Amino acid sequence: MQSFRTELENPIVERDIIELEKKIRLFREGSITDEKFRSLRLARGVYGQRQQGVQMVRIKLPYGKMTLQQWKRIADISDEYSTGNLHLTTRQDVQVHFVSLEKTPELWAKLEQDDITIREACGNTVRNITASDRAGIDPEEPFDITPYADAAFRYFLRNPVCQEMGRKIKIAFSSSDKDTAWTFMHDFGLIPKVKEVNGKTIRGFKVLVGGGLGAQPFLAKTAFEFLEEELLIPYIENVLRVFDRHGERSSRHKARMKFLIQKIGMEEFERLVKEEYKAVKVKQVPVDAAAWPVTVPPVPGAIPAFDIKDPKKYEAWKATNTFEQKQAGYFAAYVKVPLGNISSTISRQLITALRPAVADDVRVTANQGLLLKYILPENLPYVFNVLEAAALGEPGFDSIADITACPGTDTCNLAISSSTGIAAALEAVITDEFPDLVYNKDIKIKISGCMNSCGQHGIASIGFHGSSLKSAGKVLPALQVLLGGGIVGNGVGRVADKVIKVPSRRGPDVLRTLLHDYESNGQPAELFNEYYDRQGEKYFYELLKPLTDLASLEAVDFVDWGQAEQYATAIGVGECAGVVIDLVATLLLEAEEKLQWAAEAIAGGAYADGIYHAYSSYVQGAKALLLGAGVSCNTQTGIINDFDKHFVETGKFVFPESFKTRVLQINGNEPTERFAEQYFQEAQTFYNEAQVFRQQSNEPVQA
């Protein structure tokens, strides 16, 4: 593998990319284990696919924003390194697939030329921070949350407190109480609020913590009804420090923050968070929202001649896909992107044609579409015409006809059955049999290829996730049907109920049955979830039960949507989070590496970062020795306590008080230069003695 040179202005980014290239080379040479390398590449946005030998690269777009030039850069990257397809995700990222591992550093370097990163797009990190796509133009927002989402993104990118947590962290900002970012299903959910204090308007956020979907959905709990804006980022850091230290690390399925809160209770969780306050880097992080660059409307220019071929469709598109911004005289337009897939060719075509009519600020939406901003009313027909020419002018954005689906068995290791195939079949049912529902934005249909909920089925009015059934000794693809999920508002949400499981090929019949029943028995103006509540889960189970009959199966039922061969379950190793690394030698190497990072940070005046790196070195070194002694560890707190039990109380290591007291100085001291240097030197001494102990493994060691 040949090395390459980057031409980036940011030395931190450049070092990151060169480090990835170096680690790929060492991995290929066999110097780095597969487990270690997997966690490293995941934190750099490189994710293994279902297909062996190729990677999915996740491009991190904070709150879904990309300029037209960034969009073009991503399209060009997909042509050069991928398949020419851009997949828009429910986390407002863009994914490209079938990328050669050796090409990922070069790909990353080219993205960074337009300030686009893949860093921490996967792995046990703070993932992409999402936000309401209308932020900044929402007529109902108390204030624009975009500067705050951006500040949080930049603060936690490469931050030592969130590089190797037990699991991923997801943060979402909603623009108003309508909660269109679904704050209730995130580790951190933020909703903007204002209040009057002594005649002055104060900005802040309602803060929710501990939400999540997956196989066991949890609604987030309210931590603050109002937290002042400058206290928000320090609070998030406090929580991350607690999660890093106390969160589960062995059982991946119990490692999200929601499980930690469930285990210890909200009262104890809040106590631990307050304990960390003294040690955080800064006690306030003010965001100068007034200095935030305002999105500039497009410079008025000549619009090419065009002709609306279907005026009726245009009116439907205008009614369902556009809205008037809070900035008087401008409209925004949504683009319905089927299954979130848009080609690089179409992307460049749109960029060129739309440039005279839209702002240089395009948002990827959380339902896998696009939002175009600052369109003059007289230019709406032109924008529609451009979209229609690209086969993207369909009305019904965010309606029942706009189905959200993850990639499923197309590329994902964890998928059990097809998401994209059944999504297309369900959209055909709406289009062909219920065309008037294109105006219905109450009912949401969401599909995931497995129970992990990347397609957000757990908060859908009508949700499906991939599963399987057995009949006469053969396996067939199936769908778990969920009903009744959705947004209530102001941080309150509904988790859908699992109602029944049916063969996948009967998914369209499930939808037909539900919609016909709703049309026939729903009360005037009754919303779908209101109807579901009135009738009850058992009613819908009995309604759909005839579709579960396996006695009438046909050959086609054993073939999944979009496939030609008989179905067989083929689930790979999931990479939604990094794999825990338990090799003693590797852990000691990591402890040494963290000490190097600590020294660099302290030398550069980043004392809090240096202290945290030193803390991580303590934990990694202790874990290495414990594992060498056959003691398994599942939390950092457990590691610290177990080291006292197995190494200090037995006299193998000696501390003035205890290992725990030594290590947890981290949250009892301000992050000053003096403490940083002292803590680093003590961590360095411990690491040196740990190495001696591992080699000799007999005599007690003075630390």
XYZ file of C-alpha atoms in Angstrom:
703
model
C 0.000 0.000 0.000
C 1.468 3.328 -1.044
C 1.344 6.379 1.196
C -0.063 9.636 -0.110
C 0.339 13.296 0.704
C -2.485 15.550 1.798
C -2.782 19.227 1.000
C -4.888 20.446 3.899
C -4.625 23.659 5.865
C -5.715 22.057 9.142
C -2.783 20.106 10.645
C -5.066 18.245 13.079
C -7.198 16.903 10.253
C -4.130 16.116 8.180
C -2.590 14.108 11.018
C -5.892 12.259 11.485
C -5.980 11.180 7.852
C -2.319 10.185 7.744
C -2.873 8.170 10.926
C -5.763 6.295 9.270
C -3.565 5.489 6.268
C -0.816 4.241 8.601
C -3.195 2.050 10.606
C -4.662 0.533 7.426
C -1.145 -0.376 6.339
C -0.333 -1.917 9.738
C -3.623 -3.831 9.661
C -2.846 -5.235 6.217
C 0.610 -6.247 7.488
C -0.962 -8.050 10.444
C 0.456 -5.700 13.084
C -3.002 -4.614 14.306
C -5.752 -7.044 15.247
C -9.050 -6.999 13.391
C -10.920 -6.008 16.567
C -8.649 -3.056 17.263
C -8.687 -1.905 13.679
C -12.472 -2.120 13.476
C -12.989 0.303 16.367
C -10.391 2.665 14.898
C -11.927 2.843 11.403
C -15.492 3.106 12.742
C -14.560 6.270 14.625
C -13.397 7.576 11.250
C -16.652 6.902 9.421
C -15.552 3.673 7.685
C -18.124 0.916 8.165
C -18.004 -2.688 6.980
C -20.693 -3.726 4.509
C -22.657 -6.929 4.075
C -20.531 -7.512 0.994
C -17.020 -8.627 1.950
C -14.000 -6.527 1.022
C -15.747 -3.165 0.611
C -16.741 -0.377 2.967
C -19.564 2.061 3.490
C -18.239 5.563 4.195
C -20.532 7.798 6.215
C -20.134 11.518 5.538
C -20.997 13.623 8.572
C -23.115 16.697 7.835
C -23.873 18.543 11.098
C -27.642 19.248 11.270
C -27.814 18.073 7.649
C -26.342 21.222 6.109
C -24.303 21.244 2.917
C -23.423 24.034 0.539
C -23.896 23.522 -3.171
C -20.131 23.106 -3.521
C -20.076 20.509 -0.755
C -22.917 18.654 -2.451
C -20.930 18.665 -5.690
C -17.804 17.495 -3.897
C -19.708 14.530 -2.408
C -21.177 13.685 -5.822
C -17.712 13.763 -7.412
C -16.328 11.622 -4.581
C -19.060 9.037 -5.148
C -18.156 8.847 -8.832
C -14.456 8.425 -8.114
C -14.536 6.037 -5.161
C -18.034 4.587 -4.956
C -20.972 3.755 -7.247
C -22.248 7.199 -8.200
C -25.057 6.999 -5.629
C -25.565 9.241 -2.602
C -27.699 7.719 0.162
C -29.352 10.265 2.469
C -29.878 8.916 5.975
C -32.261 9.477 8.871
C -29.302 10.965 10.791
C -28.892 13.653 8.091
C -25.668 12.060 6.859
C -24.738 11.007 3.329
C -23.427 7.481 2.802
C -21.475 6.088 -0.134
C -21.014 2.357 -0.560
C -18.638 -0.210 -2.059
C -15.499 1.809 -1.247
C -12.075 0.161 -1.155
C -10.552 0.332 2.339
C -7.185 1.516 0.978
C -8.885 4.464 -0.741
C -10.640 5.820 2.378
C -7.822 8.158 3.556
C -7.580 9.693 0.081
C -11.366 10.027 -0.089
C -11.399 11.728 3.317
C -8.638 14.138 2.323
C -10.587 15.233 -0.754
C -13.751 15.747 1.292
C -11.878 17.928 3.781
C -10.900 20.310 0.972
C -14.493 21.527 1.221
C -14.668 21.247 5.043
C -16.508 17.905 5.064
C -15.598 15.279 7.634
C -16.171 11.587 8.218
C -14.595 11.733 11.689
C -16.818 10.115 14.362
C -19.631 9.388 11.942
C -19.650 5.797 13.274
C -18.350 4.026 16.358
C -18.676 4.660 20.096
C -18.619 8.431 19.739
C -20.935 11.430 19.574
C -22.541 10.754 16.227
C -23.801 13.386 13.808
C -25.800 16.050 15.640
C -29.188 16.327 13.985
C -31.665 19.190 13.962
C -34.976 20.263 12.518
C -34.349 20.974 8.845
C -36.421 24.178 9.146
C -34.060 25.651 11.746
C -33.357 29.268 10.895
C -36.417 29.669 8.671
C -39.106 28.084 10.860
C -41.977 30.546 11.459
C -42.647 28.884 14.835
C -39.108 28.801 16.264
C -38.311 30.907 19.380
C -34.802 31.376 17.940
C -32.501 29.696 15.435
C -30.925 26.647 17.061
C -28.388 26.177 14.243
C -25.514 28.071 15.964
C -25.972 25.925 19.073
C -26.043 22.657 17.137
C -22.915 23.749 15.286
C -21.146 24.752 18.515
C -21.939 21.351 20.071
C -20.692 19.548 16.970
C -17.369 21.400 17.004
C -16.916 21.138 20.785
C -17.269 17.349 20.895
C -15.469 16.500 17.664
C -12.166 14.828 18.708
C -12.988 15.603 22.360
C -11.229 13.066 24.634
C -14.336 12.503 26.774
C -16.242 10.851 23.929
C -13.780 8.926 21.777
C -14.114 5.405 23.186
C -17.369 5.206 25.108
C -19.319 2.023 25.728
C -21.729 2.927 22.939
C -22.710 5.747 20.610
C -24.385 9.011 21.655
C -27.058 10.760 19.595
C -27.997 14.425 20.029
C -30.910 16.261 18.394
C -32.074 19.887 18.387
C -35.688 20.670 17.521
C -36.553 24.133 16.230
C -39.847 24.419 18.139
C -42.265 22.595 20.416
C -43.494 20.642 17.386
C -40.355 18.584 17.990
C -39.686 17.658 14.382
C -36.240 16.331 15.371
C -37.821 13.724 17.700
C -35.870 14.788 20.788
C -37.671 12.178 22.892
C -35.807 9.309 21.174
C -32.265 10.647 21.650
C -29.556 10.419 24.283
C -29.794 14.213 24.411
C -32.820 16.094 23.088
C -32.867 19.894 23.064
C -35.883 22.149 22.491
C -35.425 25.946 22.384
C -37.172 28.018 25.050
C -37.190 31.668 26.088
C -38.203 33.336 29.329
C -38.322 36.870 30.652
C -36.023 37.770 33.550
C -36.085 41.362 34.808
C -37.423 42.552 31.487
C -34.726 40.731 29.525
C -35.350 37.770 27.218
C -33.177 34.798 28.169
C -32.525 31.906 25.795
C -32.316 28.336 26.945
C -33.347 24.754 26.228
C -35.611 22.078 27.524
C -33.176 19.193 27.981
C -34.114 15.539 27.671
C -31.768 12.605 28.331
C -31.734 8.852 27.954
C -34.024 8.263 25.007
C -33.440 5.702 22.301
C -35.045 3.279 19.894
C -33.516 -0.088 18.978
C -34.920 -3.379 20.206
C -35.921 -1.821 23.544
C -37.195 1.733 22.996
C -37.054 4.221 25.868
C -38.629 7.672 25.927
C -36.193 10.320 27.161
C -36.563 11.831 30.616
C -36.660 15.567 31.272
C -33.467 16.779 32.926
C -34.314 20.497 32.718
C -37.424 22.362 31.697
C -35.135 25.335 31.103
C -31.341 25.344 31.022
C -29.607 28.604 30.126
C -27.917 28.494 26.720
C -24.355 28.929 28.004
C -24.747 25.966 30.391
C -25.864 23.506 27.730
C -22.513 22.238 26.396
C -20.937 21.897 29.889
C -23.971 19.860 30.966
C -23.621 17.539 27.968
C -19.922 17.114 28.782
C -20.741 16.277 32.409
C -23.161 13.577 31.268
C -20.688 12.138 28.767
C -18.048 11.836 31.479
C -20.513 9.914 33.649
C -21.550 7.698 30.759
C -17.932 7.004 29.828
C -17.064 5.939 33.382
C -20.214 4.096 34.436
C -21.688 2.848 31.171
C -21.735 -0.847 30.262
C -18.911 -2.048 27.996
C -19.176 -5.823 27.810
C -22.785 -6.347 26.770
C -23.216 -4.185 23.694
C -26.998 -4.535 23.803
C -27.119 -2.979 27.287
C -24.554 -0.254 26.716
C -26.641 2.741 25.640
C -27.158 5.603 28.092
C -30.836 4.707 28.483
C -29.818 1.449 30.183
C -27.439 3.213 32.574
C -30.232 5.554 33.698
C -32.607 2.604 34.021
C -30.049 0.708 36.105
C -29.044 3.410 38.604
C -32.123 5.650 38.504
C -32.456 9.284 37.502
C -31.684 10.633 40.977
C -28.324 8.838 41.188
C -27.571 9.704 37.583
C -28.085 13.410 38.300
C -25.903 13.158 41.421
C -23.047 11.676 39.391
C -23.435 14.385 36.762
C -23.141 17.111 39.388
C -19.981 15.436 40.735
C -18.269 16.018 37.392
C -18.963 19.749 37.276
C -15.749 20.782 39.007
C -13.583 18.970 36.463
C -15.162 20.089 33.189
C -13.072 22.136 30.815
C -15.190 25.280 31.055
C -18.197 26.047 33.219
C -19.966 28.088 30.546
C -19.830 27.957 26.759
C -21.528 31.055 25.388
C -22.609 30.888 21.757
C -22.526 34.181 19.893
C -25.679 33.544 17.898
C -25.784 37.172 16.774
C -22.510 36.655 14.924
C -23.736 33.510 13.204
C -23.497 33.977 9.419
C -26.947 34.587 8.012
C -27.954 32.477 5.029
C -27.858 34.748 2.015
C -30.666 34.544 -0.556
C -29.546 33.762 -4.097
C -28.417 36.718 -6.170
C -31.304 37.540 -8.526
C -30.396 36.419 -11.988
C -31.806 35.251 -15.258
C -33.990 32.168 -14.957
C -33.929 29.959 -18.069
C -37.159 29.592 -20.026
C -39.292 26.642 -18.961
C -42.737 25.153 -19.367
C -44.885 23.480 -16.703
C -46.206 20.371 -18.446
C -48.543 19.260 -15.631
C -50.092 22.277 -13.844
C -52.221 20.039 -11.608
C -49.143 18.182 -10.354
C -47.371 21.482 -9.771
C -50.229 22.697 -7.583
C -50.146 19.455 -5.602
C -46.377 19.797 -5.199
C -46.695 23.406 -4.076
C -49.373 22.463 -1.551
C -47.468 19.540 -0.036
C -43.771 20.313 -0.534
C -43.407 24.050 0.099
C -43.960 26.494 2.955
C -43.445 30.185 3.582
C -40.362 30.982 5.610
C -40.307 33.302 8.600
C -38.292 35.602 6.338
C -41.010 37.519 4.521
C -41.149 37.031 0.780
C -39.363 33.687 0.628
C -40.439 30.059 0.379
C -38.687 26.780 1.094
C -39.248 23.634 -0.940
C -38.822 20.011 0.071
C -37.525 17.399 -2.348
C -38.968 13.913 -1.960
C -36.037 11.572 -2.628
C -37.236 7.953 -3.016
C -35.574 5.806 -0.342
C -33.002 8.571 0.124
C -31.055 7.605 -3.014
C -29.930 10.297 -5.444
C -27.312 9.822 -8.140
C -24.205 11.958 -8.545
C -25.293 12.826 -12.098
C -28.689 14.088 -10.949
C -27.020 15.905 -8.043
C -24.772 17.907 -10.377
C -27.693 18.553 -12.706
C -29.712 20.004 -9.817
C -26.808 22.046 -8.449
C -26.279 23.776 -11.793
C -29.958 24.365 -12.552
C -31.017 25.422 -9.039
C -28.122 27.763 -8.248
C -29.914 30.912 -9.550
C -33.050 30.185 -7.526
C -32.055 28.728 -4.129
C -29.747 29.666 -1.259
C -26.328 28.105 -0.850
C -27.637 26.108 2.118
C -29.246 22.743 1.383
C -30.431 20.559 4.255
C -30.631 16.772 4.295
C -33.870 15.992 6.111
C -34.367 13.308 8.740
C -36.786 11.464 6.464
C -34.158 11.139 3.720
C -35.090 14.117 1.568
C -33.720 17.584 0.840
C -34.783 21.124 1.741
C -34.119 24.096 -0.554
C -34.308 27.592 0.943
C -34.913 31.238 0.072
C -36.938 30.751 -3.086
C -38.853 33.749 -4.428
C -42.540 32.956 -4.960
C -42.235 33.645 -8.681
C -39.408 31.083 -8.904
C -41.326 28.182 -7.368
C -42.602 26.992 -10.773
C -39.036 26.997 -12.100
C -37.761 24.994 -9.111
C -40.553 22.465 -9.628
C -39.720 22.211 -13.305
C -36.045 21.526 -12.513
C -37.007 18.839 -10.007
C -39.557 17.304 -12.358
C -36.942 17.048 -15.114
C -34.822 15.049 -12.653
C -37.777 12.794 -11.695
C -37.801 14.396 -8.222
C -40.914 16.537 -8.546
C -43.317 14.186 -6.781
C -45.733 15.793 -4.292
C -46.392 14.391 -0.838
C -43.170 15.132 1.030
C -43.397 13.755 4.604
C -46.829 12.330 3.836
C -47.946 8.736 4.164
C -46.634 8.315 0.606
C -43.122 9.368 1.657
C -41.849 6.213 3.328
C -38.639 6.146 5.364
C -36.501 3.006 5.022
C -32.965 1.994 5.953
C -30.807 0.204 3.322
C -31.681 -3.177 4.850
C -30.260 -6.285 3.194
C -28.980 -4.190 0.281
C -25.782 -3.425 2.214
C -26.235 -3.750 6.007
C -24.669 -6.603 7.992
C -27.478 -6.714 10.544
C -30.503 -6.637 8.243
C -32.808 -9.644 8.306
C -35.045 -8.767 5.369
C -35.412 -6.150 2.648
C -36.403 -2.584 3.598
C -36.121 -0.880 0.238
C -38.091 -3.512 -1.670
C -41.098 -3.478 0.646
C -40.947 0.341 0.863
C -41.339 0.600 -2.923
C -44.245 -1.877 -2.831
C -46.024 0.102 -0.095
C -45.538 3.415 -1.893
C -47.110 1.808 -4.974
C -50.169 0.890 -2.875
C -50.576 4.524 -1.821
C -50.022 5.924 -5.304
C -52.271 3.450 -7.124
C -55.035 2.821 -4.599
C -55.108 5.799 -2.218
C -53.881 8.762 -4.314
C -55.638 11.384 -2.172
C -53.472 10.389 0.806
C -50.569 12.244 -0.774
C -51.946 15.193 1.219
C -52.041 13.222 4.507
C -49.114 14.219 6.740
C -50.556 12.639 9.859
C -49.702 9.015 9.091
C -45.988 8.133 8.899
C -44.714 4.809 7.552
C -41.181 3.771 8.541
C -39.303 0.552 7.807
C -36.141 -1.049 9.213
C -34.414 -4.191 8.011
C -34.026 -5.407 11.606
C -35.158 -4.445 15.099
C -32.369 -1.867 15.552
C -34.586 0.883 14.135
C -32.277 2.724 11.738
C -35.456 3.325 9.721
C -37.173 4.575 12.921
C -40.023 2.051 12.769
C -40.441 2.355 16.542
C -41.891 5.864 16.296
C -44.059 5.345 13.207
C -47.826 5.472 12.962
C -47.388 2.331 10.869
C -43.998 0.692 11.266
C -42.358 -2.466 9.980
C -39.100 -4.174 10.849
C -37.468 -7.141 9.186
C -37.861 -10.566 10.718
C -38.324 -14.190 9.655
C -40.803 -17.069 10.041
C -40.613 -20.823 9.606
C -43.058 -22.994 7.723
C -42.699 -26.680 6.882
C -39.010 -26.551 7.767
C -38.272 -23.590 5.500
C -37.529 -19.987 6.448
C -39.387 -17.094 4.865
C -38.931 -13.306 5.175
C -41.325 -11.612 7.574
C -42.335 -8.186 8.845
C -43.089 -7.239 12.420
C -45.969 -4.744 12.291
C -45.950 -1.851 14.777
C -48.683 0.759 15.243
C -49.308 3.969 17.153
C -45.916 5.697 17.356
C -45.231 9.363 16.700
C -44.654 12.881 17.993
C -46.899 14.424 20.663
C -44.885 17.621 21.072
C -42.577 19.498 23.454
C -40.376 16.460 24.030
C -43.203 13.978 24.460
C -43.446 11.078 22.059
C -45.121 7.742 21.513
C -43.383 4.412 21.009
C -45.242 2.134 18.612
C -46.735 -1.153 19.852
C -45.647 -4.470 18.353
C -48.927 -5.832 17.081
C -48.330 -8.857 14.854
C -45.830 -10.555 12.507
C -46.720 -11.413 8.906
C -44.899 -12.819 5.861
C -43.107 -9.964 4.064
C -45.003 -10.484 0.838
C -48.212 -9.628 2.699
C -46.965 -6.200 3.733
C -49.039 -4.436 1.049
C -52.141 -6.281 2.303
C -51.404 -5.089 5.838
C -51.372 -1.501 4.598
C -54.540 -1.933 2.522
C -56.363 -3.504 5.463
C -55.352 -0.741 7.862
C -56.244 2.102 5.512
C -59.589 0.641 4.446
C -60.518 0.054 8.078
C -59.490 3.592 9.025
C -61.524 5.029 6.147
C -64.571 2.957 7.100
C -64.536 3.244 10.886
C -62.594 6.382 11.722
C -64.566 9.296 13.126
C -64.627 12.695 11.371
C -61.285 14.526 11.827
C -59.941 11.648 13.929
C -56.182 11.247 13.518
C -54.766 7.789 12.934
C -53.172 7.440 16.383
C -56.389 8.628 17.994
C -58.185 5.928 16.034
C -55.590 3.375 17.137
C -56.022 4.382 20.792
C -59.810 4.204 20.569
C -59.865 0.757 18.993
C -56.977 -0.693 20.983
C -54.069 -2.998 20.159
C -56.168 -6.188 20.383
C -58.588 -4.863 17.745
C -55.750 -4.445 15.245
C -54.261 -7.817 16.124
C -57.569 -9.487 15.243
C -57.940 -7.296 12.147
C -54.571 -8.432 10.760
C -54.555 -11.984 12.084
C -55.892 -13.563 8.831
C -52.693 -12.361 7.111
C -50.581 -14.565 9.388
C -52.037 -17.811 8.047
C -49.085 -19.907 6.841
C -51.259 -22.655 5.368
C -51.832 -20.610 2.210
C -48.206 -19.754 1.448
C -47.058 -19.716 -2.155
C -43.577 -20.056 -3.650
C -43.217 -16.277 -3.966
C -43.606 -15.904 -0.171
C -40.188 -17.527 0.249
C -38.516 -14.869 -1.935
C -37.846 -11.471 -0.371
C -38.768 -8.191 -2.053
C -36.333 -7.253 -4.794
C -34.692 -10.681 -4.777
C -34.742 -13.550 -7.264
C -33.580 -16.429 -5.059
C -35.213 -18.186 -2.129
C -34.789 -16.340 1.158
C -32.161 -17.362 3.692
C -31.183 -15.492 6.843
C -27.614 -14.230 6.611
C -26.832 -11.842 9.448
C -23.265 -10.607 9.730
C -21.376 -9.015 12.601
C -22.898 -5.657 13.468
C -20.741 -2.546 13.505
C -23.196 0.022 14.844
C -20.658 0.441 17.643
C -17.015 -0.469 18.032
C -16.028 -3.866 19.350
C -14.575 -4.000 22.860
C -10.855 -4.816 22.723
C -9.657 -7.206 25.440
C -6.110 -8.046 24.332
C -3.668 -7.244 27.112
C -0.805 -6.109 24.897
C -3.092 -3.930 22.803
C -4.541 -2.293 25.914
C -1.098 -1.426 27.226
C -0.150 0.038 23.867
C -3.313 2.134 23.987
C -2.451 3.265 27.519
C 0.947 4.423 26.246
C -0.644 6.175 23.263
C -3.036 8.047 25.543
C -0.126 9.240 27.654
C 1.484 10.634 24.512
C -1.747 12.460 23.681
C -1.908 13.740 27.264
C 1.609 15.137 27.035
C 0.822 16.868 23.744
C -2.402 18.368 25.090
C -0.777 19.695 28.268
C 2.125 21.142 26.311
C -0.428 22.951 24.153
C -2.297 24.354 27.167
C -5.309 22.028 26.761
C -5.148 20.918 30.381
C -8.601 19.360 30.655
C -7.976 17.270 27.544
C -4.587 16.172 28.865
C -6.111 15.154 32.196
C -8.761 13.072 30.467
C -6.217 11.327 28.262
C -4.200 10.507 31.393
C -7.349 9.169 33.077
C -7.990 6.944 30.064
C -4.418 5.649 30.308
C -5.021 4.691 33.956
C -8.164 2.766 32.984
C -6.598 0.997 30.004
C -3.525 -0.006 32.004
C -5.597 -1.337 34.892
C -7.874 -3.214 32.520
C -4.894 -4.821 30.830
C -3.540 -6.183 34.122
C -6.979 -7.351 35.259
C -7.581 -9.203 32.025
C -4.131 -10.726 32.282
C -5.241 -12.046 35.696
C -8.461 -13.436 34.243
C -10.754 -10.737 35.681
C -13.384 -9.549 33.197
C -14.478 -5.922 33.300
C -17.629 -4.258 32.013
C -17.442 -0.610 33.189
C -14.655 1.824 33.948
C -15.923 2.096 37.520
C -15.767 -1.678 37.762
C -12.188 -1.676 36.462
C -11.126 0.869 39.085
C -12.824 -1.021 41.928
C -11.569 -4.414 40.739
C -8.003 -3.151 40.519
C -8.143 -2.195 44.179
C -9.598 -5.613 45.046
C -7.216 -7.763 43.034
C -4.010 -5.715 42.986
C -3.989 -3.184 45.841
C -5.673 -5.139 48.631
C -3.473 -8.129 47.770
C -0.330 -5.992 48.044
C 0.741 -6.293 44.428
C 0.444 -2.504 44.011
C 0.697 0.033 46.819
C -0.959 3.460 46.877
C -1.128 5.975 49.757
C -4.894 5.434 49.925
C -6.298 3.426 47.016
C -6.167 3.177 43.249
C -9.693 4.574 43.158
C -8.700 7.642 45.162
C -5.688 8.203 42.897
C -7.614 7.891 39.648
C -10.744 9.775 40.672
C -8.781 12.880 41.498
C -9.983 13.702 37.990
C -13.399 14.846 39.174
C -12.234 16.427 42.418
C -9.954 19.069 40.937
C -10.195 22.027 38.609
C -8.367 21.337 35.309
C -5.440 23.638 36.109
C -1.924 23.422 34.693
C -0.557 22.336 38.053
C -3.043 19.523 38.521
C -2.720 18.413 34.891
C 1.057 18.028 35.210
C 0.760 16.235 38.572
C -1.957 13.866 37.329
C -0.030 13.130 34.152
C 3.169 12.302 36.049
C 1.258 9.950 38.357
C -0.391 8.249 35.368
C 3.010 7.920 33.682
C 4.433 6.296 36.818
C 1.526 3.864 37.008
C 1.951 2.889 33.370
C 5.688 2.270 33.836
C 5.078 0.129 36.904
C 2.269 -1.752 35.141
C 4.732 -2.686 32.401
C 7.275 -3.851 35.004
C 4.610 -5.870 36.802
C 3.509 -7.565 33.610
C 7.090 -8.580 32.891
C 7.960 -9.744 36.408
C 4.474 -10.443 37.781
C 5.773 -11.395 41.254
C 6.922 -8.606 43.546
C 4.618 -5.871 44.940
C 5.003 -2.614 43.080
C 5.155 0.828 44.668
C 3.062 3.230 42.537
